[in-house]
């Protein structure tokens, strides 16, 4: 019953249409739906002809599935420190690399804070590196006049878990390069789709695409109130705040007393948690690194996250959230 009206083909076209709306330069022209964002990164690496023995630069503070995707194809991760003013890979660290040592770069947008796509794209072009833009947390977030996922050689979206667009599982790979699109088709068509998104998932996702802008506005309004009215939270963000038009999956801030603070937040009924584990202590048998990754270490030890379920609070619920956070006392 669902297949004629909301097939995955319809979803793919709607994703492309949404990403390319009001985008003038090199819009994404190909979209391949896949069973998860994690698989999307792995397939993206394969489509970029990354293979055994190749080195792939990735931030030492990132979704661990990206590191595993690199390892799964026999490539070797090269850990780069995070941007001191954000949560993504620091483009200044890329400039320290020998161009011949790197085959590709993986860059994630985390917590509604965009990576410096212009600097990263320029460096990758100068060094003839391909790069994957992980937009799994930030679907349809505008960055530098285009949407997240449309800046790199290819971009990856996720529809899994509790993402801003979710069907429980699923993802998409987008690119403007016909050669990459052809390679993805060759990897996935056997001849049936080896990692499909189902019609039921498409049916769940299509109405969410229509509501994403409204949900982003509500999250932005909540964040603006928290920054204005909860002084300790504003101070803990250290000036790193999602832009008003962000797709903010989780609101990030830092705390030296993370465990006790999260315990207080949980007691108050606020959905909160810690960030990713930093990879700065990873064995050198497993990966290489540039420098000591001090920013990654800090993020791994101090990042706290308030889930976007709380950020979607409205009216009385939003007032209650602000009041609960105002009662928190840091020790």
mmCIF file of C-alpha atoms in Angstrom:
data_model
loop_
_atom_site.group_PDB
_atom_site.id
_atom_site.type_symbol
_atom_site.label_atom_id
_atom_site.label_comp_id
_atom_site.label_asym_id
_atom_site.label_seq_id
_atom_site.Cartn_x
_atom_site.Cartn_y
_atom_site.Cartn_z
ATOM 1 C CA UNK A 1 0.000 0.000 0.000
ATOM 2 C CA UNK A 2 2.853 2.390 0.799
ATOM 3 C CA UNK A 3 5.062 1.640 -2.161
ATOM 4 C CA UNK A 4 3.303 3.666 -4.911
ATOM 5 C CA UNK A 5 2.979 6.861 -2.880
ATOM 6 C CA UNK A 6 6.122 6.998 -0.748
ATOM 7 C CA UNK A 7 8.735 4.820 -2.379
ATOM 8 C CA UNK A 8 12.416 5.352 -1.527
ATOM 9 C CA UNK A 9 12.761 6.883 -5.010
ATOM 10 C CA UNK A 10 10.396 9.662 -3.950
ATOM 11 C CA UNK A 11 12.363 10.193 -0.731
ATOM 12 C CA UNK A 12 15.634 10.413 -2.662
ATOM 13 C CA UNK A 13 14.241 13.073 -4.984
ATOM 14 C CA UNK A 14 12.762 15.065 -2.089
ATOM 15 C CA UNK A 15 16.097 14.997 -0.219
ATOM 16 C CA UNK A 16 17.879 16.325 -3.301
ATOM 17 C CA UNK A 17 15.204 18.959 -3.891
ATOM 18 C CA UNK A 18 15.438 20.139 -0.272
ATOM 19 C CA UNK A 19 19.241 20.267 -0.321
ATOM 20 C CA UNK A 20 19.354 22.171 -3.593
ATOM 21 C CA UNK A 21 16.705 24.760 -2.785
ATOM 22 C CA UNK A 22 18.148 28.266 -3.291
ATOM 23 C CA UNK A 23 21.650 26.812 -3.786
ATOM 24 C CA UNK A 24 23.409 28.353 -6.766
ATOM 25 C CA UNK A 25 26.818 26.633 -6.885
ATOM 26 C CA UNK A 26 27.379 22.945 -7.586
ATOM 27 C CA UNK A 27 24.231 21.512 -6.005
ATOM 28 C CA UNK A 28 24.123 17.836 -5.097
ATOM 29 C CA UNK A 29 22.789 15.989 -8.135
ATOM 30 C CA UNK A 30 22.984 12.377 -6.951
ATOM 31 C CA UNK A 31 21.564 10.759 -3.822
ATOM 32 C CA UNK A 32 21.933 7.133 -2.781
ATOM 33 C CA UNK A 33 19.846 5.924 0.147
ATOM 34 C CA UNK A 34 21.583 3.432 2.454
ATOM 35 C CA UNK A 35 20.753 1.505 5.609
ATOM 36 C CA UNK A 36 22.742 3.763 7.993
ATOM 37 C CA UNK A 37 24.960 6.828 8.143
ATOM 38 C CA UNK A 38 27.812 4.674 9.456
ATOM 39 C CA UNK A 39 27.636 2.465 6.381
ATOM 40 C CA UNK A 40 27.386 5.626 4.304
ATOM 41 C CA UNK A 41 30.825 6.783 5.489
ATOM 42 C CA UNK A 42 32.353 3.372 4.742
ATOM 43 C CA UNK A 43 30.779 3.225 1.283
ATOM 44 C CA UNK A 44 31.848 6.809 0.681
ATOM 45 C CA UNK A 45 35.461 5.894 1.378
ATOM 46 C CA UNK A 46 35.219 2.947 -1.011
ATOM 47 C CA UNK A 47 33.653 5.161 -3.675
ATOM 48 C CA UNK A 48 36.614 7.548 -3.300
ATOM 49 C CA UNK A 49 38.932 4.590 -3.998
ATOM 50 C CA UNK A 50 40.379 4.586 -0.478
ATOM 51 C CA UNK A 51 41.743 1.158 0.311
ATOM 52 C CA UNK A 52 44.208 -0.937 2.221
ATOM 53 C CA UNK A 53 47.228 1.009 3.490
ATOM 54 C CA UNK A 54 45.853 4.447 2.616
ATOM 55 C CA UNK A 55 45.841 7.099 5.354
ATOM 56 C CA UNK A 56 42.665 9.018 6.132
ATOM 57 C CA UNK A 57 42.732 12.166 8.263
ATOM 58 C CA UNK A 58 39.955 12.364 10.873
ATOM 59 C CA UNK A 59 39.446 14.372 14.053
ATOM 60 C CA UNK A 60 40.538 12.605 17.236
ATOM 61 C CA UNK A 61 37.220 13.681 18.755
ATOM 62 C CA UNK A 62 34.513 12.276 16.508
ATOM 63 C CA UNK A 63 31.787 9.687 16.208
ATOM 64 C CA UNK A 64 33.687 6.407 16.758
ATOM 65 C CA UNK A 65 31.944 4.792 13.790
ATOM 66 C CA UNK A 66 33.953 7.017 11.452
ATOM 67 C CA UNK A 67 37.222 5.624 12.798
ATOM 68 C CA UNK A 68 35.872 2.096 12.445
ATOM 69 C CA UNK A 69 34.721 2.794 8.897
ATOM 70 C CA UNK A 70 38.290 3.757 7.989
ATOM 71 C CA UNK A 71 39.660 0.631 9.639
ATOM 72 C CA UNK A 72 37.023 -1.633 8.070
ATOM 73 C CA UNK A 73 38.429 -1.057 4.580
ATOM 74 C CA UNK A 74 42.030 -1.592 5.695
ATOM 75 C CA UNK A 75 42.943 2.111 5.682
ATOM 76 C CA UNK A 76 44.818 3.766 8.543
ATOM 77 C CA UNK A 77 43.364 6.693 10.527
ATOM 78 C CA UNK A 78 45.496 9.787 11.042
ATOM 79 C CA UNK A 79 44.126 11.659 14.054
ATOM 80 C CA UNK A 80 43.973 15.451 13.839
ATOM 81 C CA UNK A 81 43.243 17.795 16.746
ATOM 82 C CA UNK A 82 39.889 19.558 17.033
ATOM 83 C CA UNK A 83 39.359 23.217 16.274
ATOM 84 C CA UNK A 84 40.003 25.253 19.451
ATOM 85 C CA UNK A 85 36.804 27.209 18.783
ATOM 86 C CA UNK A 86 34.569 24.251 17.920
ATOM 87 C CA UNK A 87 34.187 20.483 17.867
ATOM 88 C CA UNK A 88 35.311 19.554 14.356
ATOM 89 C CA UNK A 89 38.682 18.959 12.738
ATOM 90 C CA UNK A 90 41.052 21.948 12.908
ATOM 91 C CA UNK A 91 41.954 22.971 9.335
ATOM 92 C CA UNK A 92 45.225 24.532 10.551
ATOM 93 C CA UNK A 93 46.400 21.041 11.482
ATOM 94 C CA UNK A 94 45.752 19.803 7.944
ATOM 95 C CA UNK A 95 48.322 22.290 6.682
ATOM 96 C CA UNK A 96 51.008 20.435 8.649
ATOM 97 C CA UNK A 97 50.550 17.250 6.606
ATOM 98 C CA UNK A 98 52.608 16.047 3.684
ATOM 99 C CA UNK A 99 50.134 15.964 0.757
ATOM 100 C CA UNK A 100 51.494 12.616 -0.397
ATOM 101 C CA UNK A 101 50.739 11.000 2.959
ATOM 102 C CA UNK A 102 46.952 11.388 2.814
ATOM 103 C CA UNK A 103 44.329 9.869 0.519
ATOM 104 C CA UNK A 104 41.173 11.384 2.037
ATOM 105 C CA UNK A 105 39.758 13.428 4.920
ATOM 106 C CA UNK A 106 36.604 12.827 7.001
ATOM 107 C CA UNK A 107 35.014 15.915 8.598
ATOM 108 C CA UNK A 108 31.971 15.952 10.910
ATOM 109 C CA UNK A 109 29.604 18.746 11.895
ATOM 110 C CA UNK A 110 28.831 18.178 15.577
ATOM 111 C CA UNK A 111 26.277 19.706 17.957
ATOM 112 C CA UNK A 112 25.025 22.294 15.469
ATOM 113 C CA UNK A 113 28.497 23.879 15.129
ATOM 114 C CA UNK A 114 29.632 23.794 11.486
ATOM 115 C CA UNK A 115 33.145 22.766 10.543
ATOM 116 C CA UNK A 116 35.155 25.331 8.607
ATOM 117 C CA UNK A 117 34.157 23.892 5.240
ATOM 118 C CA UNK A 118 35.677 26.721 3.215
ATOM 119 C CA UNK A 119 39.159 26.304 4.704
ATOM 120 C CA UNK A 120 38.968 22.507 4.646
ATOM 121 C CA UNK A 121 37.712 22.452 1.069
ATOM 122 C CA UNK A 122 40.453 24.827 -0.050
ATOM 123 C CA UNK A 123 43.197 22.755 1.610
ATOM 124 C CA UNK A 124 41.837 19.501 0.176
ATOM 125 C CA UNK A 125 41.676 20.991 -3.314
ATOM 126 C CA UNK A 126 45.234 22.315 -3.058
ATOM 127 C CA UNK A 127 46.524 18.909 -2.003
ATOM 128 C CA UNK A 128 44.317 16.863 -4.339
ATOM 129 C CA UNK A 129 42.590 15.127 -1.405
ATOM 130 C CA UNK A 130 39.049 13.827 -1.517
ATOM 131 C CA UNK A 131 36.931 14.567 1.538
ATOM 132 C CA UNK A 132 33.777 13.229 3.140
ATOM 133 C CA UNK A 133 31.435 15.656 4.875
ATOM 134 C CA UNK A 134 29.652 13.880 7.723
ATOM 135 C CA UNK A 135 26.351 15.752 8.106
ATOM 136 C CA UNK A 136 24.652 12.941 10.032
ATOM 137 C CA UNK A 137 23.734 15.264 12.921
ATOM 138 C CA UNK A 138 22.943 18.318 10.787
ATOM 139 C CA UNK A 139 20.583 17.510 7.879
ATOM 140 C CA UNK A 140 19.711 20.549 5.757
ATOM 141 C CA UNK A 141 21.757 22.902 7.938
ATOM 142 C CA UNK A 142 22.904 25.895 5.835
ATOM 143 C CA UNK A 143 26.658 26.468 5.859
ATOM 144 C CA UNK A 144 28.331 29.132 3.700
ATOM 145 C CA UNK A 145 25.424 29.399 1.296
ATOM 146 C CA UNK A 146 24.945 25.653 0.806
ATOM 147 C CA UNK A 147 23.593 22.819 2.883
ATOM 148 C CA UNK A 148 25.664 20.539 5.094
ATOM 149 C CA UNK A 149 26.745 17.557 3.041
ATOM 150 C CA UNK A 150 27.068 19.445 -0.254
ATOM 151 C CA UNK A 151 30.567 20.881 0.281
ATOM 152 C CA UNK A 152 32.747 17.759 0.245
ATOM 153 C CA UNK A 153 33.481 15.243 -2.477
ATOM 154 C CA UNK A 154 30.436 13.550 -1.007
ATOM 155 C CA UNK A 155 28.221 14.050 2.028
ATOM 156 C CA UNK A 156 26.571 11.580 4.387
ATOM 157 C CA UNK A 157 23.247 11.973 6.221
ATOM 158 C CA UNK A 158 21.791 9.740 8.925
ATOM 159 C CA UNK A 159 18.173 8.847 9.641
ATOM 160 C CA UNK A 160 19.018 6.635 12.606
ATOM 161 C CA UNK A 161 18.464 6.751 16.350
ATOM 162 C CA UNK A 162 16.945 10.005 17.580
ATOM 163 C CA UNK A 163 18.421 12.178 14.829
ATOM 164 C CA UNK A 164 16.580 15.349 13.731
ATOM 165 C CA UNK A 165 15.344 13.278 10.778
ATOM 166 C CA UNK A 166 14.756 9.720 11.909
ATOM 167 C CA UNK A 167 13.240 6.476 10.725
ATOM 168 C CA UNK A 168 15.020 4.420 13.375
ATOM 169 C CA UNK A 169 17.654 3.490 10.783
ATOM 170 C CA UNK A 170 18.744 4.633 7.372
ATOM 171 C CA UNK A 171 20.918 7.258 5.750
ATOM 172 C CA UNK A 172 21.891 8.893 2.478
ATOM 173 C CA UNK A 173 25.009 9.664 0.473
ATOM 174 C CA UNK A 174 24.885 12.801 -1.692
ATOM 175 C CA UNK A 175 27.364 14.003 -4.302
ATOM 176 C CA UNK A 176 27.612 16.197 -7.392
ATOM 177 C CA UNK A 177 30.259 13.921 -8.955
ATOM 178 C CA UNK A 178 28.818 11.453 -11.462
ATOM 179 C CA UNK A 179 31.865 9.177 -11.133
ATOM 180 C CA UNK A 180 31.375 8.834 -7.391
ATOM 181 C CA UNK A 181 27.666 8.194 -7.929
ATOM 182 C CA UNK A 182 28.466 5.475 -10.465
ATOM 183 C CA UNK A 183 30.906 3.824 -8.050
ATOM 184 C CA UNK A 184 28.259 3.831 -5.308
ATOM 185 C CA UNK A 185 25.778 2.195 -7.667
ATOM 186 C CA UNK A 186 28.343 -0.464 -8.537
ATOM 187 C CA UNK A 187 28.940 -1.172 -4.843
ATOM 188 C CA UNK A 188 25.262 -1.431 -3.913
ATOM 189 C CA UNK A 189 23.381 -2.847 -6.896
ATOM 190 C CA UNK A 190 23.698 -6.685 -6.819
ATOM 191 C CA UNK A 191 21.333 -6.307 -8.776
ATOM 192 C CA UNK A 192 18.839 -5.572 -5.975
ATOM 193 C CA UNK A 193 19.745 -2.875 -3.450
ATOM 194 C CA UNK A 194 22.193 -4.348 -0.915
ATOM 195 C CA UNK A 195 21.517 -1.730 1.802
ATOM 196 C CA UNK A 196 18.047 -0.308 1.169
ATOM 197 C CA UNK A 197 15.791 2.186 2.889
ATOM 198 C CA UNK A 198 12.310 0.671 3.040
ATOM 199 C CA UNK A 199 9.032 2.236 1.882
ATOM 200 C CA UNK A 200 7.923 2.349 5.519
ATOM 201 C CA UNK A 201 11.041 4.352 6.452
ATOM 202 C CA UNK A 202 10.391 6.683 3.519
ATOM 203 C CA UNK A 203 6.830 7.175 4.754
ATOM 204 C CA UNK A 204 8.153 8.137 8.194
ATOM 205 C CA UNK A 205 10.765 10.550 6.851
ATOM 206 C CA UNK A 206 8.854 12.558 4.263
ATOM 207 C CA UNK A 207 6.637 14.494 6.705
ATOM 208 C CA UNK A 208 9.662 15.163 8.916
ATOM 209 C CA UNK A 209 11.420 16.884 6.023
ATOM 210 C CA UNK A 210 8.479 19.261 5.779
ATOM 211 C CA UNK A 211 8.643 20.031 9.518
ATOM 212 C CA UNK A 212 12.407 20.222 9.969
ATOM 213 C CA UNK A 213 12.591 24.002 9.530
ATOM 214 C CA UNK A 214 9.861 24.553 12.123
ATOM 215 C CA UNK A 215 11.588 22.199 14.577
ATOM 216 C CA UNK A 216 14.909 23.982 14.014
ATOM 217 C CA UNK A 217 13.281 27.329 14.781
ATOM 218 C CA UNK A 218 11.881 25.971 18.032
ATOM 219 C CA UNK A 219 15.260 24.531 19.046
ATOM 220 C CA UNK A 220 16.928 27.851 18.200
ATOM 221 C CA UNK A 221 14.412 29.753 20.331
ATOM 222 C CA UNK A 222 15.058 27.437 23.269
ATOM 223 C CA UNK A 223 18.834 27.773 22.917
ATOM 224 C CA UNK A 224 18.552 31.572 22.732
ATOM 225 C CA UNK A 225 16.587 31.601 25.995
ATOM 226 C CA UNK A 226 19.047 29.278 27.702
ATOM 227 C CA UNK A 227 21.998 31.429 26.656
ATOM 228 C CA UNK A 228 20.251 34.597 27.839
ATOM 229 C CA UNK A 229 18.734 33.301 31.077
ATOM 230 C CA UNK A 230 21.024 30.539 32.387
ATOM 231 C CA UNK A 231 24.322 32.236 33.119
ATOM 232 C CA UNK A 232 26.322 29.151 34.120
ATOM 233 C CA UNK A 233 25.315 27.383 30.900
ATOM 234 C CA UNK A 234 26.211 30.361 28.752
ATOM 235 C CA UNK A 235 29.612 30.589 30.461
ATOM 236 C CA UNK A 236 30.199 26.844 29.980
ATOM 237 C CA UNK A 237 29.655 27.146 26.218
ATOM 238 C CA UNK A 238 32.750 29.379 26.004
ATOM 239 C CA UNK A 239 31.268 31.431 23.198
ATOM 240 C CA UNK A 240 30.707 28.382 20.955
ATOM 241 C CA UNK A 241 26.995 28.647 20.194
ATOM 242 C CA UNK A 242 25.032 27.121 17.305
ATOM 243 C CA UNK A 243 23.987 29.715 14.712
ATOM 244 C CA UNK A 244 20.279 30.623 14.639
ATOM 245 C CA UNK A 245 19.678 28.542 11.487
ATOM 246 C CA UNK A 246 21.481 25.440 12.799
ATOM 247 C CA UNK A 247 20.110 21.926 12.869
ATOM 248 C CA UNK A 248 21.052 21.309 16.491
ATOM 249 C CA UNK A 249 20.944 17.634 17.442
ATOM 250 C CA UNK A 250 22.415 18.229 20.904
ATOM 251 C CA UNK A 251 23.487 21.385 22.711
ATOM 252 C CA UNK A 252 27.121 21.102 23.850
ATOM 253 C CA UNK A 253 28.953 22.789 26.706
ATOM 254 C CA UNK A 254 32.023 21.996 28.817
ATOM 255 C CA UNK A 255 32.313 21.190 32.522
ATOM 256 C CA UNK A 256 35.237 20.292 34.781
ATOM 257 C CA UNK A 257 32.750 18.525 37.084
ATOM 258 C CA UNK A 258 30.882 16.636 34.376
ATOM 259 C CA UNK A 259 29.777 13.591 36.371
ATOM 260 C CA UNK A 260 28.190 15.568 39.202
ATOM 261 C CA UNK A 261 26.601 18.052 36.798
ATOM 262 C CA UNK A 262 25.056 15.299 34.667
ATOM 263 C CA UNK A 263 23.753 13.632 37.841
ATOM 264 C CA UNK A 264 21.970 16.884 38.739
ATOM 265 C CA UNK A 265 20.536 17.223 35.258
ATOM 266 C CA UNK A 266 19.260 13.641 35.319
ATOM 267 C CA UNK A 267 17.694 14.189 38.736
ATOM 268 C CA UNK A 268 15.894 17.217 37.316
ATOM 269 C CA UNK A 269 14.536 15.041 34.488
ATOM 270 C CA UNK A 270 16.550 16.737 31.741
ATOM 271 C CA UNK A 271 17.790 14.400 28.975
ATOM 272 C CA UNK A 272 21.546 14.941 29.053
ATOM 273 C CA UNK A 273 24.743 12.965 28.618
ATOM 274 C CA UNK A 274 28.441 13.127 27.881
ATOM 275 C CA UNK A 275 30.132 13.453 24.513
ATOM 276 C CA UNK A 276 32.251 11.040 22.489
ATOM 277 C CA UNK A 277 35.336 9.410 23.914
ATOM 278 C CA UNK A 278 38.464 11.133 22.651
ATOM 279 C CA UNK A 279 40.838 8.920 20.657
ATOM 280 C CA UNK A 280 43.989 10.773 21.805
ATOM 281 C CA UNK A 281 45.149 7.728 23.782
ATOM 282 C CA UNK A 282 44.642 5.249 20.929
ATOM 283 C CA UNK A 283 47.478 2.830 20.331
ATOM 284 C CA UNK A 284 49.962 3.884 17.670
ATOM 285 C CA UNK A 285 49.591 0.381 16.291
ATOM 286 C CA UNK A 286 46.030 1.316 15.449
ATOM 287 C CA UNK A 287 46.450 4.856 14.114
ATOM 288 C CA UNK A 288 48.813 7.778 13.616
ATOM 289 C CA UNK A 289 48.363 11.275 15.036
ATOM 290 C CA UNK A 290 49.534 14.853 14.618
ATOM 291 C CA UNK A 291 50.656 16.381 17.921
ATOM 292 C CA UNK A 292 49.234 15.690 21.374
ATOM 293 C CA UNK A 293 45.549 16.300 20.514
ATOM 294 C CA UNK A 294 45.047 18.501 23.578
ATOM 295 C CA UNK A 295 41.734 19.940 22.373
ATOM 296 C CA UNK A 296 40.433 16.419 21.702
ATOM 297 C CA UNK A 297 41.483 15.399 25.199
ATOM 298 C CA UNK A 298 39.629 18.365 26.689
ATOM 299 C CA UNK A 299 36.478 17.610 24.723
ATOM 300 C CA UNK A 300 36.568 13.934 25.635
ATOM 301 C CA UNK A 301 36.779 14.766 29.342
ATOM 302 C CA UNK A 302 34.447 17.770 29.569
ATOM 303 C CA UNK A 303 31.731 17.792 26.893
ATOM 304 C CA UNK A 304 28.172 17.669 28.237
ATOM 305 C CA UNK A 305 25.138 17.447 25.964
ATOM 306 C CA UNK A 306 21.492 18.410 26.340
ATOM 307 C CA UNK A 307 19.388 16.353 23.947
ATOM 308 C CA UNK A 308 17.253 17.979 21.275
ATOM 309 C CA UNK A 309 14.146 16.439 22.848
ATOM 310 C CA UNK A 310 14.560 19.069 25.580
ATOM 311 C CA UNK A 311 15.401 21.779 23.047
ATOM 312 C CA UNK A 312 12.042 21.177 21.350
ATOM 313 C CA UNK A 313 10.257 22.324 24.514
ATOM 314 C CA UNK A 314 7.675 25.012 23.914
ATOM 315 C CA UNK A 315 5.635 27.434 26.022
ATOM 316 C CA UNK A 316 5.206 26.106 29.590
ATOM 317 C CA UNK A 317 7.610 23.223 29.009
ATOM 318 C CA UNK A 318 10.268 25.660 27.839
ATOM 319 C CA UNK A 319 9.726 27.818 30.924
ATOM 320 C CA UNK A 320 10.116 24.728 33.091
ATOM 321 C CA UNK A 321 13.361 23.764 31.343
ATOM 322 C CA UNK A 322 14.825 27.234 31.908
ATOM 323 C CA UNK A 323 13.798 27.208 35.572
ATOM 324 C CA UNK A 324 15.257 23.744 36.152
ATOM 325 C CA UNK A 325 18.591 24.791 34.674
ATOM 326 C CA UNK A 326 18.627 28.033 36.648
ATOM 327 C CA UNK A 327 18.411 25.977 39.861
ATOM 328 C CA UNK A 328 21.536 23.982 38.981
ATOM 329 C CA UNK A 329 24.505 25.021 41.124
ATOM 330 C CA UNK A 330 27.975 24.124 39.855
ATOM 331 C CA UNK A 331 30.435 22.837 42.467
#
